[in-house]
PDB file of C-alpha atoms and ligand atoms in Angstrom:
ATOM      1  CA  UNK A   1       0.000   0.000   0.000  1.00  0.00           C
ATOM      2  CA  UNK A   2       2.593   2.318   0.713  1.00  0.00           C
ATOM      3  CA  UNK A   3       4.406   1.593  -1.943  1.00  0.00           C
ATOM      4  CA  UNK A   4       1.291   2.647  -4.506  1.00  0.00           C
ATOM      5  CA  UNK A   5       0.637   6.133  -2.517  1.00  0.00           C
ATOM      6  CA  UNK A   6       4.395   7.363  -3.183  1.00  0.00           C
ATOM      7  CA  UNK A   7       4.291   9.922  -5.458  1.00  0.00           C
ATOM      8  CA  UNK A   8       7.540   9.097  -7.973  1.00  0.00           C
ATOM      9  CA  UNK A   9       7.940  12.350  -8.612  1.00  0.00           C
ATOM     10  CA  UNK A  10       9.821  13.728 -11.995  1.00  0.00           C
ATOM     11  CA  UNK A  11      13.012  11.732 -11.059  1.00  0.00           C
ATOM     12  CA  UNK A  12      14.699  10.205 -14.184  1.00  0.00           C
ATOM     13  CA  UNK A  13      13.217  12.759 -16.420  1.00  0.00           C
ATOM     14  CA  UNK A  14      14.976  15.420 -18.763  1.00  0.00           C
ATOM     15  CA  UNK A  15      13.219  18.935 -19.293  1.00  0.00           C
ATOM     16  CA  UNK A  16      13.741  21.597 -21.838  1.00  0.00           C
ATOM     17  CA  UNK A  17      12.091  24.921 -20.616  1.00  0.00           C
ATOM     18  CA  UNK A  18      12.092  27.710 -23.193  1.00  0.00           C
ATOM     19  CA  UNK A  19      12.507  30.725 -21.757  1.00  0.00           C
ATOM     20  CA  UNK A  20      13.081  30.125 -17.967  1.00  0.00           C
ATOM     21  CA  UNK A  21      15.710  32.634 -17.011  1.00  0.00           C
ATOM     22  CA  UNK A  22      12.733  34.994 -15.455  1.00  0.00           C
ATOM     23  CA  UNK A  23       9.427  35.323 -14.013  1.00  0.00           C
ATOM     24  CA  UNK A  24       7.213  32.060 -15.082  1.00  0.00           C
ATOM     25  CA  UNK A  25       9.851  30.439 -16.931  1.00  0.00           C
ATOM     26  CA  UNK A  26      12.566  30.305 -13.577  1.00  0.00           C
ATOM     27  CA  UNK A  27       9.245  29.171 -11.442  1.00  0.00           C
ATOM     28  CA  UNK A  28       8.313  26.661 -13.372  1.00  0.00           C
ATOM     29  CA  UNK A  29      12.625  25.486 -14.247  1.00  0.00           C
ATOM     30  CA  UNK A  30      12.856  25.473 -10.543  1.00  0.00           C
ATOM     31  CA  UNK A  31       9.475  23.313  -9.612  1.00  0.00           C
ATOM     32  CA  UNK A  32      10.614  20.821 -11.835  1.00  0.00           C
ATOM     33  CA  UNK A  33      14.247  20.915 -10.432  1.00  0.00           C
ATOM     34  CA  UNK A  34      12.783  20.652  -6.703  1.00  0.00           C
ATOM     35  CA  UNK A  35      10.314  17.703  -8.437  1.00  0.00           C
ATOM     36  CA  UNK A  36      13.382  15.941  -9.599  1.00  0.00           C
ATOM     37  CA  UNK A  37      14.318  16.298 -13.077  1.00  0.00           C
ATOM     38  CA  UNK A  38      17.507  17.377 -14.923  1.00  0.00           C
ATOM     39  CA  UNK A  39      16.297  20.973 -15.941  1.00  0.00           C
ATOM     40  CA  UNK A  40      17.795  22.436 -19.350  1.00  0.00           C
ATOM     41  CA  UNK A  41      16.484  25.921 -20.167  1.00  0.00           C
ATOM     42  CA  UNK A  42      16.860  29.015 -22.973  1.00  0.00           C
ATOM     43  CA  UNK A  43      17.071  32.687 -22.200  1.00  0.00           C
ATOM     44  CA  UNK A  44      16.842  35.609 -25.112  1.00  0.00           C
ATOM     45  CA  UNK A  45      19.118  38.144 -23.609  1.00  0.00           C
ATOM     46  CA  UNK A  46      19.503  38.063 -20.141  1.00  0.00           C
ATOM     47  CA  UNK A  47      22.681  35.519 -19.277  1.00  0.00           C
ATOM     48  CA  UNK A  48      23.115  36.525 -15.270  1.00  0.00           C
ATOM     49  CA  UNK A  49      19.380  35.843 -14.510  1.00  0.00           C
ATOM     50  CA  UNK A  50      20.120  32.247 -16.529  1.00  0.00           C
ATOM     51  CA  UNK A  51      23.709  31.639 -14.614  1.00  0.00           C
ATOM     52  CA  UNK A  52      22.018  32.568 -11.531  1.00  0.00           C
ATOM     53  CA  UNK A  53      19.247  30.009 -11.819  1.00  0.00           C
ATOM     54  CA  UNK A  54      21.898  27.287 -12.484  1.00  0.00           C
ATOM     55  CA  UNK A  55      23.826  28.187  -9.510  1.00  0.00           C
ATOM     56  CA  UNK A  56      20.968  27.970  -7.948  1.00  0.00           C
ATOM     57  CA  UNK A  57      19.442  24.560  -8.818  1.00  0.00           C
ATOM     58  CA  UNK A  58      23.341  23.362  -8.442  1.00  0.00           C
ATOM     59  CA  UNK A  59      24.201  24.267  -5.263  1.00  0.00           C
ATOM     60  CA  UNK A  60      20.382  22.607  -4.165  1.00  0.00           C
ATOM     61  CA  UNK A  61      21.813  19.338  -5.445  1.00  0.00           C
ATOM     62  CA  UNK A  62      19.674  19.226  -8.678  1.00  0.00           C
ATOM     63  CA  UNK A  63      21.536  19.643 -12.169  1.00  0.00           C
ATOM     64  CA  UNK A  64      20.429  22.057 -14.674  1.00  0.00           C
ATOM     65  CA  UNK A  65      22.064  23.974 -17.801  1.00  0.00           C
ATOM     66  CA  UNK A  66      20.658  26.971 -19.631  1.00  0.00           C
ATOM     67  CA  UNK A  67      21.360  27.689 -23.400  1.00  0.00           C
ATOM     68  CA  UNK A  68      21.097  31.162 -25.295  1.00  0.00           C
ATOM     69  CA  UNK A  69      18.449  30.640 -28.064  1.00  0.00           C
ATOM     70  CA  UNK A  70      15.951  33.505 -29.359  1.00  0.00           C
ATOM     71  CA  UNK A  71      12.688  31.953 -29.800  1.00  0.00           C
ATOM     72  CA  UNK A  72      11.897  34.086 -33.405  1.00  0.00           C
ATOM     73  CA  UNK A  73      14.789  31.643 -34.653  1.00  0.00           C
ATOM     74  CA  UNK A  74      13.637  28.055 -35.308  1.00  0.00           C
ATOM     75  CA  UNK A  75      17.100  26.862 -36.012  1.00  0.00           C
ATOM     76  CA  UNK A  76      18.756  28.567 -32.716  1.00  0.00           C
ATOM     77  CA  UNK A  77      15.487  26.377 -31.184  1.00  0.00           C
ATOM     78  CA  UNK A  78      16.599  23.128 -32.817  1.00  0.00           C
ATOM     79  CA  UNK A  79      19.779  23.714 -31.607  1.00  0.00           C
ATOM     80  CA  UNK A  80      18.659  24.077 -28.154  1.00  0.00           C
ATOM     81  CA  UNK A  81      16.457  20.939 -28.307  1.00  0.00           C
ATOM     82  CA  UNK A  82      20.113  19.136 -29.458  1.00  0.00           C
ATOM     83  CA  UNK A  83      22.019  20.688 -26.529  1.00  0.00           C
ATOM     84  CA  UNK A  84      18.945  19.763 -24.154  1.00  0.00           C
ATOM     85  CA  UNK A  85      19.474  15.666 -25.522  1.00  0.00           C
ATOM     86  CA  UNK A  86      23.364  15.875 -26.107  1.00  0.00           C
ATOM     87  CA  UNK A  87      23.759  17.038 -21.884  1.00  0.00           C
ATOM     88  CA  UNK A  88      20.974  14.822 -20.616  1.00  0.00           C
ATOM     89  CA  UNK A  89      21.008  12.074 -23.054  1.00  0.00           C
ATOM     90  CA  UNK A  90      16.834  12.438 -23.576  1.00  0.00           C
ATOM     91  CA  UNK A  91      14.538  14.512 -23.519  1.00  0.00           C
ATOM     92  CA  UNK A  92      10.614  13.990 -21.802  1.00  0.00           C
ATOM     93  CA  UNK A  93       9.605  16.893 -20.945  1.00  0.00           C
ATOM     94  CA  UNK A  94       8.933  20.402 -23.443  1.00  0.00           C
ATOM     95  CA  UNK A  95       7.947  23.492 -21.495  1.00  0.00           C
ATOM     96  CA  UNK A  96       7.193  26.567 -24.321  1.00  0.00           C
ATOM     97  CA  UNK A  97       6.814  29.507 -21.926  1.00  0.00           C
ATOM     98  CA  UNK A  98       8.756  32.174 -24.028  1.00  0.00           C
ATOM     99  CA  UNK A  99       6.773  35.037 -25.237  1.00  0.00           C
ATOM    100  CA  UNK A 100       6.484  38.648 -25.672  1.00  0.00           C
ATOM    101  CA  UNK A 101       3.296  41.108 -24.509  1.00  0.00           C
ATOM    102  CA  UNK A 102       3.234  43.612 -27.640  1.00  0.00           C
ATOM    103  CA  UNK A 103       0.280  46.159 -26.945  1.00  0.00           C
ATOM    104  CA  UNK A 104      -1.244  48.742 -29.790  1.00  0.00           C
ATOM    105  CA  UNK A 105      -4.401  48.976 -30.934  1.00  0.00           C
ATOM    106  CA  UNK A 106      -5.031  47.594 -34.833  1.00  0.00           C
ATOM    107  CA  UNK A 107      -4.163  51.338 -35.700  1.00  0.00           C
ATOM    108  CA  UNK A 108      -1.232  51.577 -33.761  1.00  0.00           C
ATOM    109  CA  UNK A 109       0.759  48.293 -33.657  1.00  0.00           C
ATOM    110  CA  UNK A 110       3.047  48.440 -36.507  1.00  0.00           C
ATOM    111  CA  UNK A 111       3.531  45.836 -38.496  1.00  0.00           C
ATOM    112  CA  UNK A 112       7.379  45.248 -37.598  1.00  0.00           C
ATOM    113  CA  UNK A 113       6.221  44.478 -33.692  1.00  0.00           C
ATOM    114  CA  UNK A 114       3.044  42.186 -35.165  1.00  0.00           C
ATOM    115  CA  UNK A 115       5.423  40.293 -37.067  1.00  0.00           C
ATOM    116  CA  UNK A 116       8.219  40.186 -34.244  1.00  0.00           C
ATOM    117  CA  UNK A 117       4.850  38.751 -31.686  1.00  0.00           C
ATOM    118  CA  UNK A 118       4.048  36.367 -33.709  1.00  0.00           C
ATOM    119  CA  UNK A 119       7.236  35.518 -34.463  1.00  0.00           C
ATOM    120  CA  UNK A 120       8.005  34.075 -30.599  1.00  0.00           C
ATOM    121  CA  UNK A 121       4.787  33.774 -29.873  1.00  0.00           C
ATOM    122  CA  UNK A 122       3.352  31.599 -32.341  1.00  0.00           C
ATOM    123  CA  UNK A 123       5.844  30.306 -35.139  1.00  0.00           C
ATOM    124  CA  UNK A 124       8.261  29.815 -32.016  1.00  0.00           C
ATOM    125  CA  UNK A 125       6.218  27.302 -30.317  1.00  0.00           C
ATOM    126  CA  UNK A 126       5.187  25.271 -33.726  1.00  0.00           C
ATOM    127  CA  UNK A 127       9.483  25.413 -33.836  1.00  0.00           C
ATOM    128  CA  UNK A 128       9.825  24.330 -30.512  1.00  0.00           C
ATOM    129  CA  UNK A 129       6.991  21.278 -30.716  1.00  0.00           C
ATOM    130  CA  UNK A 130       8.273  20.827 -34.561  1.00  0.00           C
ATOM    131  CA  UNK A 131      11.994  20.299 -33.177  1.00  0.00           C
ATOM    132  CA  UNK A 132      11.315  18.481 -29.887  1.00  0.00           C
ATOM    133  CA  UNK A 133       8.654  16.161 -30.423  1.00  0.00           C
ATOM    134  CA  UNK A 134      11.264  13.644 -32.450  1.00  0.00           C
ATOM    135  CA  UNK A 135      13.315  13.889 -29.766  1.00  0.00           C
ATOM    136  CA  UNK A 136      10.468  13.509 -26.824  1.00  0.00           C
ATOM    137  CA  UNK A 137      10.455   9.894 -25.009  1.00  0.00           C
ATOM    138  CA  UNK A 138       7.154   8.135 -25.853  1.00  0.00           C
ATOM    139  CA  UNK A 139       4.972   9.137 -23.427  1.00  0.00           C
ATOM    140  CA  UNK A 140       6.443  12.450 -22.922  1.00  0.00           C
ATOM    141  CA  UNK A 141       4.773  15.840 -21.882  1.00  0.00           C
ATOM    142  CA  UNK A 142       4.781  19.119 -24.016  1.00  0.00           C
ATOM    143  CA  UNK A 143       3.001  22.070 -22.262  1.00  0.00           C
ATOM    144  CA  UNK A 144       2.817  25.484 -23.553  1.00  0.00           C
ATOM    145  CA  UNK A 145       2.243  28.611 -21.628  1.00  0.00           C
ATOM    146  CA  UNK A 146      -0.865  30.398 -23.255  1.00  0.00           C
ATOM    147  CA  UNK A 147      -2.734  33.383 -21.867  1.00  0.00           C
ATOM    148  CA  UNK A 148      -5.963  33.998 -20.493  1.00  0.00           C
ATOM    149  CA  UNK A 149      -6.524  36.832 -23.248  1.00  0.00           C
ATOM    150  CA  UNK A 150      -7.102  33.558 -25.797  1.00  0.00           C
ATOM    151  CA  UNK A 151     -10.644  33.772 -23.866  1.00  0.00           C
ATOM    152  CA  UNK A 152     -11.478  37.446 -23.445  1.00  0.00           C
ATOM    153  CA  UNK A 153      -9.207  40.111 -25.013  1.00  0.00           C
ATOM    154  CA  UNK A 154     -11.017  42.553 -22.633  1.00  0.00           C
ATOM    155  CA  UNK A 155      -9.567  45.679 -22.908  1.00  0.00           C
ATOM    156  CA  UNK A 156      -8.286  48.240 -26.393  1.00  0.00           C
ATOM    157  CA  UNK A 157      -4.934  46.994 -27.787  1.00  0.00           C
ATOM    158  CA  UNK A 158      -4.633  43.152 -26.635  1.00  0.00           C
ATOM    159  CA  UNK A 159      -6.370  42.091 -29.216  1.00  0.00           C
ATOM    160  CA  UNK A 160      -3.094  40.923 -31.342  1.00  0.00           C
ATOM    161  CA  UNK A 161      -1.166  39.192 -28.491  1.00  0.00           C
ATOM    162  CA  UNK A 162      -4.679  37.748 -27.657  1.00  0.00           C
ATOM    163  CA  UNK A 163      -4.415  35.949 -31.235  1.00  0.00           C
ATOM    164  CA  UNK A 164      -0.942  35.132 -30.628  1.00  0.00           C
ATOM    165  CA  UNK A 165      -2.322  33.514 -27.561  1.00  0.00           C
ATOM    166  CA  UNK A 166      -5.318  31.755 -29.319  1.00  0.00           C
ATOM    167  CA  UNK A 167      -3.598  30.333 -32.073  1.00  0.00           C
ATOM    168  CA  UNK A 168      -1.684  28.260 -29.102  1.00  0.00           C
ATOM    169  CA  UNK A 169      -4.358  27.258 -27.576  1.00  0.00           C
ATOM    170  CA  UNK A 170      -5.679  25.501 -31.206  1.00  0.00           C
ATOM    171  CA  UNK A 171      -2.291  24.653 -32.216  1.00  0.00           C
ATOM    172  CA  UNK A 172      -2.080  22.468 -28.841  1.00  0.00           C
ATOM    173  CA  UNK A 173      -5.196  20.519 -29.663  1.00  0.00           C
ATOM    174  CA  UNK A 174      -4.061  19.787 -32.938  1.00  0.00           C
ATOM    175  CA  UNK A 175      -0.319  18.449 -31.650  1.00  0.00           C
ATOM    176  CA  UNK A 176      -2.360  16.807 -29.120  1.00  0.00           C
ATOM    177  CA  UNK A 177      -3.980  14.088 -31.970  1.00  0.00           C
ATOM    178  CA  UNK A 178      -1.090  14.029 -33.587  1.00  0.00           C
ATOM    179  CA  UNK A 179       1.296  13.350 -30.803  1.00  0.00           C
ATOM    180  CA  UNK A 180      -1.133  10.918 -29.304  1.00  0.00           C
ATOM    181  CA  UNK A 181      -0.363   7.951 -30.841  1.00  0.00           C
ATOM    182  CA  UNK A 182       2.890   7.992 -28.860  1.00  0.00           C
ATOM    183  CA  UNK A 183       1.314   9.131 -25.470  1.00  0.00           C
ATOM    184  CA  UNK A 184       3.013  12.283 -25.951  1.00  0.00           C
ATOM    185  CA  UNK A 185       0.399  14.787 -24.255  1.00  0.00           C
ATOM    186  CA  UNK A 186       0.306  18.112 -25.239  1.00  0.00           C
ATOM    187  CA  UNK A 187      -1.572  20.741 -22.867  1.00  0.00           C
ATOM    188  CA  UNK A 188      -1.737  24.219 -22.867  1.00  0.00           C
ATOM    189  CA  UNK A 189      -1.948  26.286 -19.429  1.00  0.00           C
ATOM    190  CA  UNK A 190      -3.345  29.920 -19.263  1.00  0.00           C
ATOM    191  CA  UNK A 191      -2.376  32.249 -16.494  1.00  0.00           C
ATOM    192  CA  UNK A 192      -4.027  35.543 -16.055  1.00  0.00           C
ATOM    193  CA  UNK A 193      -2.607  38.671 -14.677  1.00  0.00           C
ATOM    194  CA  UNK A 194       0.829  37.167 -12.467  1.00  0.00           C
ATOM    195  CA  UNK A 195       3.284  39.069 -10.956  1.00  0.00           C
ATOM    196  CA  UNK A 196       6.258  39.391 -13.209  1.00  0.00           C
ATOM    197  CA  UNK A 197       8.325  41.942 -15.102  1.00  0.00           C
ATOM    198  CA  UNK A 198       6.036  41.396 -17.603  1.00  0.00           C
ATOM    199  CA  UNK A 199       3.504  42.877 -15.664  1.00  0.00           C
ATOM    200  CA  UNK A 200       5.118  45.403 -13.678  1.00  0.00           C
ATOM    201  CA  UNK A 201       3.024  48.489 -12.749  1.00  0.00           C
ATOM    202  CA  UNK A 202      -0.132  46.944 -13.595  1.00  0.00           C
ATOM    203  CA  UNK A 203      -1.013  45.296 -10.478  1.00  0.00           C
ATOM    204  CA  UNK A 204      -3.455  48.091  -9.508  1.00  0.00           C
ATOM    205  CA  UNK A 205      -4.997  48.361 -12.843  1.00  0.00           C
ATOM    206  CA  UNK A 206      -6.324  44.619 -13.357  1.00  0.00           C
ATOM    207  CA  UNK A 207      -6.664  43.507  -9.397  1.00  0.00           C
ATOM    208  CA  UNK A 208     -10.255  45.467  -9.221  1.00  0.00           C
ATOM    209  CA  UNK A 209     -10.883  43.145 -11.928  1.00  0.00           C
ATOM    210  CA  UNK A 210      -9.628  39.772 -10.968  1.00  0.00           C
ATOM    211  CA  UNK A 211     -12.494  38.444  -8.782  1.00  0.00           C
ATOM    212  CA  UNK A 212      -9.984  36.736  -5.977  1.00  0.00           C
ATOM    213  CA  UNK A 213      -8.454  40.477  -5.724  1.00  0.00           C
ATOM    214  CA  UNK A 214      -5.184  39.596  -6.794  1.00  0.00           C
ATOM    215  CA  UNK A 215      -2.541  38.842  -9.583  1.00  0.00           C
ATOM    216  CA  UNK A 216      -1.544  35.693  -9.513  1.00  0.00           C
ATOM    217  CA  UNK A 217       2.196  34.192  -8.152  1.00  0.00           C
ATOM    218  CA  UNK A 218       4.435  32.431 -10.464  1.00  0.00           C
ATOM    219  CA  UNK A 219       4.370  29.403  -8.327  1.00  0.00           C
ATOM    220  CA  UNK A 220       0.812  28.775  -8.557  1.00  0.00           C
ATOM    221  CA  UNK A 221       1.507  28.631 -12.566  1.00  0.00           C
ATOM    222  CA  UNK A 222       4.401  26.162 -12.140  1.00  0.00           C
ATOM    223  CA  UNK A 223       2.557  24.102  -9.848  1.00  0.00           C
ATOM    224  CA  UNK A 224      -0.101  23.499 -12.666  1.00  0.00           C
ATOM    225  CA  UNK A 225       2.701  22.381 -15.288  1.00  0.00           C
ATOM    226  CA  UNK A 226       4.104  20.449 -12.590  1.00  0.00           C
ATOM    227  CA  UNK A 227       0.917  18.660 -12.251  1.00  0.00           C
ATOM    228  CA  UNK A 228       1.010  18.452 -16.017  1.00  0.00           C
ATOM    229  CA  UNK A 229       3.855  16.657 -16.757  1.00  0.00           C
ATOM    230  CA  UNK A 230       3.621  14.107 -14.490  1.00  0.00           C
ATOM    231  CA  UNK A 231       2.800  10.266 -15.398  1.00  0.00           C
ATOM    232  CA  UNK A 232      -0.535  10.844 -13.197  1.00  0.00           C
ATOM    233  CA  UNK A 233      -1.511  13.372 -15.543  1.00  0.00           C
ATOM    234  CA  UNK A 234      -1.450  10.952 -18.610  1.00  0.00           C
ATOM    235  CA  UNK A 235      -5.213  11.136 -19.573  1.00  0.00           C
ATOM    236  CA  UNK A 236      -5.407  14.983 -20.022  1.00  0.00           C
ATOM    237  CA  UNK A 237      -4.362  16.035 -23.546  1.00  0.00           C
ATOM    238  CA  UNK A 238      -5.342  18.687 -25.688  1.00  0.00           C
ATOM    239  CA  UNK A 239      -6.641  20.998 -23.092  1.00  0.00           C
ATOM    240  CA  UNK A 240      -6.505  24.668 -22.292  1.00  0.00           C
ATOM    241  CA  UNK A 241      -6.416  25.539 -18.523  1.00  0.00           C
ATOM    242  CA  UNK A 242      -6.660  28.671 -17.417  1.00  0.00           C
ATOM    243  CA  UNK A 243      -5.398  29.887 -13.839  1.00  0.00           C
ATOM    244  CA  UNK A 244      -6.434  33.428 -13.251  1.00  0.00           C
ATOM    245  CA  UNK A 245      -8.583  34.260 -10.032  1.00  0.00           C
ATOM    246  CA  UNK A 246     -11.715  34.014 -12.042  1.00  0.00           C
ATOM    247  CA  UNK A 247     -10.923  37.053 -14.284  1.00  0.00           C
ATOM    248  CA  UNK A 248     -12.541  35.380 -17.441  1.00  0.00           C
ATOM    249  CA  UNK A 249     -15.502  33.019 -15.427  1.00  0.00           C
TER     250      UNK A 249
HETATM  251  N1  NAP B   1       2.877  37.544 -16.491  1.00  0.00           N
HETATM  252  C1  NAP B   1       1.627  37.450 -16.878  1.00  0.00           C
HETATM  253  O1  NAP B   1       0.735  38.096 -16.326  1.00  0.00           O
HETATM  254  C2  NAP B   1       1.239  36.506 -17.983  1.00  0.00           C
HETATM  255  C3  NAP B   1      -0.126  36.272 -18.204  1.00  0.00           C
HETATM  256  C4  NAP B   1      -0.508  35.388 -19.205  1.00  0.00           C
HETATM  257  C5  NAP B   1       0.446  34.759 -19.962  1.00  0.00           C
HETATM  258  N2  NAP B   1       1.773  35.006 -19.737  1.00  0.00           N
HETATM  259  C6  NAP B   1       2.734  34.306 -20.584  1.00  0.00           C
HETATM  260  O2  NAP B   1       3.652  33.617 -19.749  1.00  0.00           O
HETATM  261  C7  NAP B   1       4.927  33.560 -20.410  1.00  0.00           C
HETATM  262  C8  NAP B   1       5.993  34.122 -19.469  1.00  0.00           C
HETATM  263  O3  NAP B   1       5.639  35.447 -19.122  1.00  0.00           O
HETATM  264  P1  NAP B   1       6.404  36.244 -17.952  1.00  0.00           P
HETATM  265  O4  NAP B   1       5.435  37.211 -17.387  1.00  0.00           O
HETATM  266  O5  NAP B   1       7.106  35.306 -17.059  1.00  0.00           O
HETATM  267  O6  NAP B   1       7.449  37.073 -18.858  1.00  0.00           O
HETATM  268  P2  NAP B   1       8.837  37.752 -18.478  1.00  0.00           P
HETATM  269  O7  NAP B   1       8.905  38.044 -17.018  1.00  0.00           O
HETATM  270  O8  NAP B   1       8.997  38.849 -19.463  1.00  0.00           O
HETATM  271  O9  NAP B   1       9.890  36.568 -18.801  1.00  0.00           O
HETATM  272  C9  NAP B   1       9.932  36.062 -20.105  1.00  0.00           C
HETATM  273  C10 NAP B   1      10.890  34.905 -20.176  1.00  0.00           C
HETATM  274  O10 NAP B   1      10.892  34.431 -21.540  1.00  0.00           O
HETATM  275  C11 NAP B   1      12.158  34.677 -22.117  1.00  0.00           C
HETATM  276  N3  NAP B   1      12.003  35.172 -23.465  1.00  0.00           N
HETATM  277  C12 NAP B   1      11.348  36.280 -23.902  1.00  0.00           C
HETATM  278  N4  NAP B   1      11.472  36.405 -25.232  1.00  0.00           N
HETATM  279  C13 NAP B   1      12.227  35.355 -25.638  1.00  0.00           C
HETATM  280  C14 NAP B   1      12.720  34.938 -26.893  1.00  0.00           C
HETATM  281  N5  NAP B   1      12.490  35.626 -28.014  1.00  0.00           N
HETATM  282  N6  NAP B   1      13.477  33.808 -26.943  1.00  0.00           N
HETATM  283  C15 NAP B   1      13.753  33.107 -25.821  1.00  0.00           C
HETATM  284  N7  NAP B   1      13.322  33.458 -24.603  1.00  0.00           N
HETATM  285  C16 NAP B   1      12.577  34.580 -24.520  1.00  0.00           C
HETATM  286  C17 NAP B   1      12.850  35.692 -21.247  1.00  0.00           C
HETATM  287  O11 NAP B   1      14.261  35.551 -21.402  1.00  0.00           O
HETATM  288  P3  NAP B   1      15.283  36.792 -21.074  1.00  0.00           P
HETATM  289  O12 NAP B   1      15.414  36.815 -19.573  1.00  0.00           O
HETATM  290  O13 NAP B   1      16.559  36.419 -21.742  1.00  0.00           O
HETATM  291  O14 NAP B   1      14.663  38.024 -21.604  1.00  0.00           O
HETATM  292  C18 NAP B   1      12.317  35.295 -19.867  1.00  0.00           C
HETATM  293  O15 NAP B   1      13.008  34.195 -19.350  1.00  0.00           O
HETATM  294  C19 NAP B   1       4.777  34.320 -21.724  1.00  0.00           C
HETATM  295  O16 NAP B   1       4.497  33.416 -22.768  1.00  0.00           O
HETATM  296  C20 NAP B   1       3.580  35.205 -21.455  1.00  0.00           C
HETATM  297  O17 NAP B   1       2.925  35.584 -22.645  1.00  0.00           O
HETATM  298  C21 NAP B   1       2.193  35.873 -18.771  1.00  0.00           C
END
């Protein structure tokens, strides 16, 4: 009996986080370090925030490496995927958390910054499931960070990072049947409104409108993925799930 109620955990496993030197990203890289896997991770442009996060995962007896790799480039994606399999010898995990918030109205948003959003927000996780899912163990987990906005845009000039945001959330239930036949599950997790420098200064603007009165913590989100990717979670595939204090119920 005992035996069946221990949880095993994430040891064994490999994970590839893209973009976890910083707010969700480094939550969710160090939930899965603390559940036990090897942690591999890319960062756009901020290498201290990455080399601290190693240090950090290192020196707590877990083993982790972060690679640079800009998520508009599909090949500097492959190559991270390679790195990611070369250092742990497999890969079972995908985490696609990088992403950009570009606001402007359809007037306003030029067409440079629409391009450069959809860019990392969209082509960059087709790369990122494109590259990886070869490489994924059967049975693996692929879980993409999506946004609340898919649901609501609510407010003038989200509407285009909303898209970005929607076009995951279909793009994950098609990977889902076509991953499937390996019991490769592919789910797609929605946070509202969480505090990170993504967000800065807007905590007082959205909390009147968040029904739980608050922005959300980046450790609630990685709790979610970590529930995710675990073998318990095999049965849930193709799903949206959004974690956002009732701000879209
Ligand atoms: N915070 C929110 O309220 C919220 C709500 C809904 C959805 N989300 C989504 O959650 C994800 C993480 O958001 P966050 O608030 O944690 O953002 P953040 O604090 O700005 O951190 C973004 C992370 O992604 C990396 N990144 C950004 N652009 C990249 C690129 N082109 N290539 C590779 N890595 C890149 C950053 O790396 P560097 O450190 O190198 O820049 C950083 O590690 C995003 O997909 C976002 O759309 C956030």
């Amino acid at each position: 009996m005992e035996q069946e109620l221990k949880d095993p955990g994430l040891k064994g496993r490999a994970a590839l986080v893209l973009g976890g030197s910083r707010g969700i990203g480094a939550a969710i890289v160090e939930r899965l370090a603390r559940d036990g896997a090897r942690v591999a991770f890319t960062y756009a442009s901020s290498p201290d925030h990455a080399a601290a996060r190693v240090a950090a995962i290192q020196a707590a007896g877990g083993e982790a490496a972060a690679f640079q790799a800009d998520s508009a480039d599909a090949d500097q994606i492959k190559a991270a995927v390679d790195q990611a399999v070369e250092r742990f010898g497999r890969l079972d995990i995908l985490v696609v958390n990088a992403g950009v918030l570009t606001m402007g109205t359809v007037e306003q948003l030029s067409i440079a910054d629409f391009d450069r959003l959809v860019a990392v927000n969209v082509r960059g996780v087709f790369a990122a499931i494109h590259h990886a899912a070869p490489r994924l163990a059967d049975g693996g987990r692929i879980v993409t960070i999506g946004s609340n906005s898919a649901e609501r845009v609510a407010f003038a000039g989200g509407g285009s990072y909303a898209m970005s945001k929607a076009a995951v959330a279909t793009l994950v239930r098609g990977a889902a049947i076509d991953l499937a036949p390996r019991r490769i599950t592919v789910n797609n997790v929605q946070p509202g409104p969480t505090a990170t420098d993504m967000t800065s200064g807007l905590d007082e603007l959205v909390k009147p409108l968040i029904p739980l009165g608050r922005m959300g913590e980046t450790r609630e989100v990685a709790g979610l993925v970590s529930y995710l990717v675990r073998e318990e979670a095999g049965f849930m595939t193709g799903a949206s799930l959004t974690i956002d204090g009732g701000y879209v119920a």
